[in-house]
PDB file of C-alpha atoms in Angstrom:
ATOM      1  CA  UNK A   1      -0.069   0.030   0.054  1.00  0.00           C
ATOM      2  CA  UNK A   2       1.405   3.426  -1.174  1.00  0.00           C
ATOM      3  CA  UNK A   3       0.191   6.545   0.676  1.00  0.00           C
ATOM      4  CA  UNK A   4       0.903  10.285   0.657  1.00  0.00           C
ATOM      5  CA  UNK A   5       0.132  12.993   3.136  1.00  0.00           C
ATOM      6  CA  UNK A   6       0.911  16.782   2.475  1.00  0.00           C
ATOM      7  CA  UNK A   7       0.320  19.960   4.446  1.00  0.00           C
ATOM      8  CA  UNK A   8       0.900  23.649   3.247  1.00  0.00           C
ATOM      9  CA  UNK A   9       2.044  26.274   5.892  1.00  0.00           C
ATOM     10  CA  UNK A  10       1.982  30.134   4.857  1.00  0.00           C
ATOM     11  CA  UNK A  11       4.743  31.851   6.317  1.00  0.00           C
ATOM     12  CA  UNK A  12       5.375  35.749   6.080  1.00  0.00           C
ATOM     13  CA  UNK A  13       9.009  35.430   5.411  1.00  0.00           C
ATOM     14  CA  UNK A  14      10.637  35.330   1.737  1.00  0.00           C
ATOM     15  CA  UNK A  15      11.109  32.034   0.186  1.00  0.00           C
ATOM     16  CA  UNK A  16      14.830  32.636  -0.105  1.00  0.00           C
ATOM     17  CA  UNK A  17      15.216  33.189   3.541  1.00  0.00           C
ATOM     18  CA  UNK A  18      13.392  30.132   4.468  1.00  0.00           C
ATOM     19  CA  UNK A  19      15.123  27.931   2.085  1.00  0.00           C
ATOM     20  CA  UNK A  20      18.698  29.059   3.417  1.00  0.00           C
ATOM     21  CA  UNK A  21      17.522  27.628   6.832  1.00  0.00           C
ATOM     22  CA  UNK A  22      15.578  24.505   5.344  1.00  0.00           C
ATOM     23  CA  UNK A  23      18.304  23.444   2.888  1.00  0.00           C
ATOM     24  CA  UNK A  24      21.005  23.472   5.829  1.00  0.00           C
ATOM     25  CA  UNK A  25      21.622  22.037   9.140  1.00  0.00           C
ATOM     26  CA  UNK A  26      20.324  25.459  10.589  1.00  0.00           C
ATOM     27  CA  UNK A  27      16.952  23.881  10.413  1.00  0.00           C
ATOM     28  CA  UNK A  28      18.018  21.026  12.891  1.00  0.00           C
ATOM     29  CA  UNK A  29      19.662  23.924  15.129  1.00  0.00           C
ATOM     30  CA  UNK A  30      16.589  25.961  15.338  1.00  0.00           C
ATOM     31  CA  UNK A  31      14.333  22.859  15.984  1.00  0.00           C
ATOM     32  CA  UNK A  32      16.789  22.115  18.799  1.00  0.00           C
ATOM     33  CA  UNK A  33      16.822  25.725  20.008  1.00  0.00           C
ATOM     34  CA  UNK A  34      13.204  26.631  19.722  1.00  0.00           C
ATOM     35  CA  UNK A  35      11.216  23.479  19.754  1.00  0.00           C
ATOM     36  CA  UNK A  36      13.003  20.724  21.426  1.00  0.00           C
ATOM     37  CA  UNK A  37      10.425  20.473  24.408  1.00  0.00           C
ATOM     38  CA  UNK A  38       7.687  20.109  21.631  1.00  0.00           C
ATOM     39  CA  UNK A  39       9.390  18.207  18.780  1.00  0.00           C
ATOM     40  CA  UNK A  40      12.592  16.642  20.061  1.00  0.00           C
ATOM     41  CA  UNK A  41      16.156  16.682  19.171  1.00  0.00           C
ATOM     42  CA  UNK A  42      18.207  16.472  16.161  1.00  0.00           C
ATOM     43  CA  UNK A  43      21.835  15.130  16.061  1.00  0.00           C
ATOM     44  CA  UNK A  44      24.102  14.909  13.027  1.00  0.00           C
ATOM     45  CA  UNK A  45      25.423  11.335  12.730  1.00  0.00           C
ATOM     46  CA  UNK A  46      27.601  11.963   9.528  1.00  0.00           C
ATOM     47  CA  UNK A  47      27.780  14.621   6.979  1.00  0.00           C
ATOM     48  CA  UNK A  48      27.801  18.495   6.459  1.00  0.00           C
ATOM     49  CA  UNK A  49      24.054  19.094   5.684  1.00  0.00           C
ATOM     50  CA  UNK A  50      24.396  18.076   2.050  1.00  0.00           C
ATOM     51  CA  UNK A  51      22.886  15.023   0.300  1.00  0.00           C
ATOM     52  CA  UNK A  52      24.165  11.861   2.207  1.00  0.00           C
ATOM     53  CA  UNK A  53      23.920  13.711   5.473  1.00  0.00           C
ATOM     54  CA  UNK A  54      22.518  11.294   8.234  1.00  0.00           C
ATOM     55  CA  UNK A  55      20.530  12.712  11.263  1.00  0.00           C
ATOM     56  CA  UNK A  56      19.355  11.083  14.254  1.00  0.00           C
ATOM     57  CA  UNK A  57      16.164  12.480  15.401  1.00  0.00           C
ATOM     58  CA  UNK A  58      14.728  11.814  18.728  1.00  0.00           C
ATOM     59  CA  UNK A  59      11.063  13.051  18.857  1.00  0.00           C
ATOM     60  CA  UNK A  60       9.197  14.197  21.873  1.00  0.00           C
ATOM     61  CA  UNK A  61       6.833  11.948  23.757  1.00  0.00           C
ATOM     62  CA  UNK A  62       4.763  10.084  21.333  1.00  0.00           C
ATOM     63  CA  UNK A  63       1.427  11.216  22.685  1.00  0.00           C
ATOM     64  CA  UNK A  64       1.954  14.488  21.084  1.00  0.00           C
ATOM     65  CA  UNK A  65       1.842  12.970  17.755  1.00  0.00           C
ATOM     66  CA  UNK A  66      -0.996  10.337  18.275  1.00  0.00           C
ATOM     67  CA  UNK A  67       1.404   7.329  17.673  1.00  0.00           C
ATOM     68  CA  UNK A  68      -0.613   5.407  20.435  1.00  0.00           C
ATOM     69  CA  UNK A  69      -1.244   2.432  18.199  1.00  0.00           C
ATOM     70  CA  UNK A  70       2.507   2.040  17.609  1.00  0.00           C
ATOM     71  CA  UNK A  71       3.033   2.759  21.460  1.00  0.00           C
ATOM     72  CA  UNK A  72       1.698  -0.566  22.197  1.00  0.00           C
ATOM     73  CA  UNK A  73       4.384  -2.270  20.082  1.00  0.00           C
ATOM     74  CA  UNK A  74       7.356  -0.397  21.625  1.00  0.00           C
ATOM     75  CA  UNK A  75       6.428   0.237  25.228  1.00  0.00           C
ATOM     76  CA  UNK A  76       8.561   3.248  25.155  1.00  0.00           C
ATOM     77  CA  UNK A  77       7.747   6.942  25.353  1.00  0.00           C
ATOM     78  CA  UNK A  78      10.631   7.744  22.897  1.00  0.00           C
ATOM     79  CA  UNK A  79      10.159   7.628  19.060  1.00  0.00           C
ATOM     80  CA  UNK A  80      13.337   7.985  17.070  1.00  0.00           C
ATOM     81  CA  UNK A  81      14.845   7.311  13.636  1.00  0.00           C
ATOM     82  CA  UNK A  82      17.628   8.028  11.488  1.00  0.00           C
ATOM     83  CA  UNK A  83      17.223   9.569   8.093  1.00  0.00           C
ATOM     84  CA  UNK A  84      19.552  10.562   5.140  1.00  0.00           C
ATOM     85  CA  UNK A  85      19.256  13.719   2.879  1.00  0.00           C
ATOM     86  CA  UNK A  86      18.635  12.207  -0.565  1.00  0.00           C
ATOM     87  CA  UNK A  87      17.877  15.302  -2.378  1.00  0.00           C
ATOM     88  CA  UNK A  88      18.591  19.017  -2.348  1.00  0.00           C
ATOM     89  CA  UNK A  89      17.582  21.030  -5.114  1.00  0.00           C
ATOM     90  CA  UNK A  90      18.289  24.808  -4.820  1.00  0.00           C
ATOM     91  CA  UNK A  91      16.527  25.686  -7.903  1.00  0.00           C
ATOM     92  CA  UNK A  92      13.302  24.162  -7.025  1.00  0.00           C
ATOM     93  CA  UNK A  93      13.739  24.548  -3.272  1.00  0.00           C
ATOM     94  CA  UNK A  94      12.987  20.954  -2.598  1.00  0.00           C
ATOM     95  CA  UNK A  95      14.638  18.782   0.206  1.00  0.00           C
ATOM     96  CA  UNK A  96      14.008  15.143   0.542  1.00  0.00           C
ATOM     97  CA  UNK A  97      15.134  12.593   3.092  1.00  0.00           C
ATOM     98  CA  UNK A  98      14.459   8.975   3.817  1.00  0.00           C
ATOM     99  CA  UNK A  99      14.111   7.105   6.996  1.00  0.00           C
ATOM    100  CA  UNK A 100      16.915   4.485   7.166  1.00  0.00           C
ATOM    101  CA  UNK A 101      16.468   2.985  10.605  1.00  0.00           C
ATOM    102  CA  UNK A 102      13.994   3.094  13.299  1.00  0.00           C
ATOM    103  CA  UNK A 103      10.738   5.126  13.292  1.00  0.00           C
ATOM    104  CA  UNK A 104       8.193   3.973  10.738  1.00  0.00           C
ATOM    105  CA  UNK A 105      10.475   1.273   9.732  1.00  0.00           C
ATOM    106  CA  UNK A 106      10.291  -0.320  13.122  1.00  0.00           C
ATOM    107  CA  UNK A 107       6.569  -0.386  12.738  1.00  0.00           C
ATOM    108  CA  UNK A 108       6.555  -2.261   9.385  1.00  0.00           C
ATOM    109  CA  UNK A 109       6.895   0.425   6.781  1.00  0.00           C
ATOM    110  CA  UNK A 110       8.895  -0.686   3.984  1.00  0.00           C
ATOM    111  CA  UNK A 111       9.617   2.896   2.697  1.00  0.00           C
ATOM    112  CA  UNK A 112       9.084   6.444   4.248  1.00  0.00           C
ATOM    113  CA  UNK A 113      10.241   9.658   2.509  1.00  0.00           C
ATOM    114  CA  UNK A 114       9.985  13.256   3.681  1.00  0.00           C
ATOM    115  CA  UNK A 115       9.841  16.081   1.459  1.00  0.00           C
ATOM    116  CA  UNK A 116      10.008  19.872   1.990  1.00  0.00           C
ATOM    117  CA  UNK A 117       9.213  22.187  -0.754  1.00  0.00           C
ATOM    118  CA  UNK A 118       9.429  25.992  -0.453  1.00  0.00           C
ATOM    119  CA  UNK A 119       7.179  27.739  -2.751  1.00  0.00           C
ATOM    120  CA  UNK A 120       7.444  31.415  -3.265  1.00  0.00           C
ATOM    121  CA  UNK A 121       4.033  33.363  -2.846  1.00  0.00           C
ATOM    122  CA  UNK A 122       5.216  36.979  -3.231  1.00  0.00           C
ATOM    123  CA  UNK A 123       8.412  38.820  -2.374  1.00  0.00           C
ATOM    124  CA  UNK A 124       7.476  38.752   1.304  1.00  0.00           C
ATOM    125  CA  UNK A 125       5.893  35.208   2.099  1.00  0.00           C
ATOM    126  CA  UNK A 126       6.087  31.549   1.054  1.00  0.00           C
ATOM    127  CA  UNK A 127       4.435  28.222   1.606  1.00  0.00           C
ATOM    128  CA  UNK A 128       6.278  25.500   3.146  1.00  0.00           C
ATOM    129  CA  UNK A 129       4.740  22.213   1.709  1.00  0.00           C
ATOM    130  CA  UNK A 130       5.608  19.199   3.911  1.00  0.00           C
ATOM    131  CA  UNK A 131       4.908  15.897   2.617  1.00  0.00           C
ATOM    132  CA  UNK A 132       5.260  12.348   3.806  1.00  0.00           C
ATOM    133  CA  UNK A 133       5.557   9.405   1.218  1.00  0.00           C
ATOM    134  CA  UNK A 134       5.225   5.811   2.481  1.00  0.00           C
ATOM    135  CA  UNK A 135       4.989   2.150   1.458  1.00  0.00           C
ATOM    136  CA  UNK A 136       3.522  -0.478   3.931  1.00  0.00           C
ATOM    137  CA  UNK A 137       2.279  -3.933   3.489  1.00  0.00           C
ATOM    138  CA  UNK A 138      -1.584  -4.097   2.973  1.00  0.00           C
ATOM    139  CA  UNK A 139      -1.919  -6.239   5.960  1.00  0.00           C
ATOM    140  CA  UNK A 140      -0.668  -3.447   8.195  1.00  0.00           C
ATOM    141  CA  UNK A 141      -2.804  -0.727   6.581  1.00  0.00           C
ATOM    142  CA  UNK A 142      -4.344   0.173   9.866  1.00  0.00           C
ATOM    143  CA  UNK A 143      -0.997   1.312  11.046  1.00  0.00           C
ATOM    144  CA  UNK A 144      -0.839   3.691   8.172  1.00  0.00           C
ATOM    145  CA  UNK A 145      -3.613   5.823   9.810  1.00  0.00           C
ATOM    146  CA  UNK A 146      -0.784   6.796  12.159  1.00  0.00           C
ATOM    147  CA  UNK A 147       1.337   8.566   9.620  1.00  0.00           C
ATOM    148  CA  UNK A 148       1.306  12.477  10.048  1.00  0.00           C
ATOM    149  CA  UNK A 149       2.891  15.612   8.855  1.00  0.00           C
ATOM    150  CA  UNK A 150       2.196  17.098  12.048  1.00  0.00           C
ATOM    151  CA  UNK A 151       5.871  17.475  13.336  1.00  0.00           C
ATOM    152  CA  UNK A 152       6.806  19.121  10.001  1.00  0.00           C
ATOM    153  CA  UNK A 153       3.713  21.443  10.388  1.00  0.00           C
ATOM    154  CA  UNK A 154       4.813  22.577  13.935  1.00  0.00           C
ATOM    155  CA  UNK A 155       8.519  22.953  12.792  1.00  0.00           C
ATOM    156  CA  UNK A 156       7.277  25.296   9.726  1.00  0.00           C
ATOM    157  CA  UNK A 157       5.021  27.240  11.962  1.00  0.00           C
ATOM    158  CA  UNK A 158       7.924  27.703  14.565  1.00  0.00           C
ATOM    159  CA  UNK A 159      10.573  28.362  12.279  1.00  0.00           C
ATOM    160  CA  UNK A 160       8.330  30.862  10.239  1.00  0.00           C
ATOM    161  CA  UNK A 161       7.312  32.981  13.258  1.00  0.00           C
ATOM    162  CA  UNK A 162      11.043  32.922  14.561  1.00  0.00           C
ATOM    163  CA  UNK A 163      12.123  34.190  11.290  1.00  0.00           C
ATOM    164  CA  UNK A 164       9.354  36.732  10.823  1.00  0.00           C
ATOM    165  CA  UNK A 165      10.314  38.040  14.359  1.00  0.00           C
ATOM    166  CA  UNK A 166      13.894  38.187  13.531  1.00  0.00           C
ATOM    167  CA  UNK A 167      13.180  39.933  10.241  1.00  0.00           C
ATOM    168  CA  UNK A 168      11.360  42.688  11.852  1.00  0.00           C
ATOM    169  CA  UNK A 169      14.228  43.142  14.565  1.00  0.00           C
ATOM    170  CA  UNK A 170      17.241  45.189  13.999  1.00  0.00           C
ATOM    171  CA  UNK A 171      19.342  42.212  14.362  1.00  0.00           C
ATOM    172  CA  UNK A 172      17.710  40.187  11.352  1.00  0.00           C
ATOM    173  CA  UNK A 173      20.478  41.600   8.792  1.00  0.00           C
ATOM    174  CA  UNK A 174      23.073  40.392  11.106  1.00  0.00           C
ATOM    175  CA  UNK A 175      21.576  37.006  11.395  1.00  0.00           C
ATOM    176  CA  UNK A 176      21.200  36.394   7.580  1.00  0.00           C
ATOM    177  CA  UNK A 177      24.963  37.802   7.105  1.00  0.00           C
ATOM    178  CA  UNK A 178      26.195  35.255   9.848  1.00  0.00           C
ATOM    179  CA  UNK A 179      24.196  32.520   8.198  1.00  0.00           C
ATOM    180  CA  UNK A 180      25.645  33.340   4.737  1.00  0.00           C
ATOM    181  CA  UNK A 181      29.175  33.480   6.489  1.00  0.00           C
ATOM    182  CA  UNK A 182      28.574  30.019   8.094  1.00  0.00           C
ATOM    183  CA  UNK A 183      27.552  28.625   4.653  1.00  0.00           C
ATOM    184  CA  UNK A 184      30.753  29.921   3.134  1.00  0.00           C
ATOM    185  CA  UNK A 185      33.043  28.874   5.890  1.00  0.00           C
ATOM    186  CA  UNK A 186      31.543  25.441   5.549  1.00  0.00           C
ATOM    187  CA  UNK A 187      32.162  25.351   1.853  1.00  0.00           C
ATOM    188  CA  UNK A 188      35.614  26.279   2.081  1.00  0.00           C
ATOM    189  CA  UNK A 189      36.410  23.953   4.825  1.00  0.00           C
ATOM    190  CA  UNK A 190      35.730  20.887   2.407  1.00  0.00           C
ATOM    191  CA  UNK A 191      37.762  22.311  -0.505  1.00  0.00           C
TER     192      UNK A 191
END
């Protein structure tokens, strides 16, 4: 059984600014800083943020995301997985990752892909389209109802509000400058 869920979040921040965060490890840093109590924690296992980077994501207690069906299998309050970045397209502003260990795979899913697409609405706002694609054996279709985009929705909303607030403060230009310097330093470090 194949499935797909998608959710659009409108944010009042230019697409280019959102993409600079979403395409890099800055997204995980902001999750850890702003939303750790709500969503959980991101750790870099391997990589520099490009394709092939592996993240370990330890989510907040599962009752937040309605994984109650899966809870009966794990008897644990921690939901975690590792995912690998498989696509980062700067032109289309698309980032994809796949679960490689834990998470949905532990519950019988054969495949689970996350897709983030930043869509420019106008010069001052954009849409963050968060999607989950999955494949699971037809015998386990009741588990498929537990798939959700909720963590990505919360992340999009939180990051959008944070960047909007930063943008309206006098420190916004400094933040963007430092983010660009960090990207350049990372680039030159590997060449």
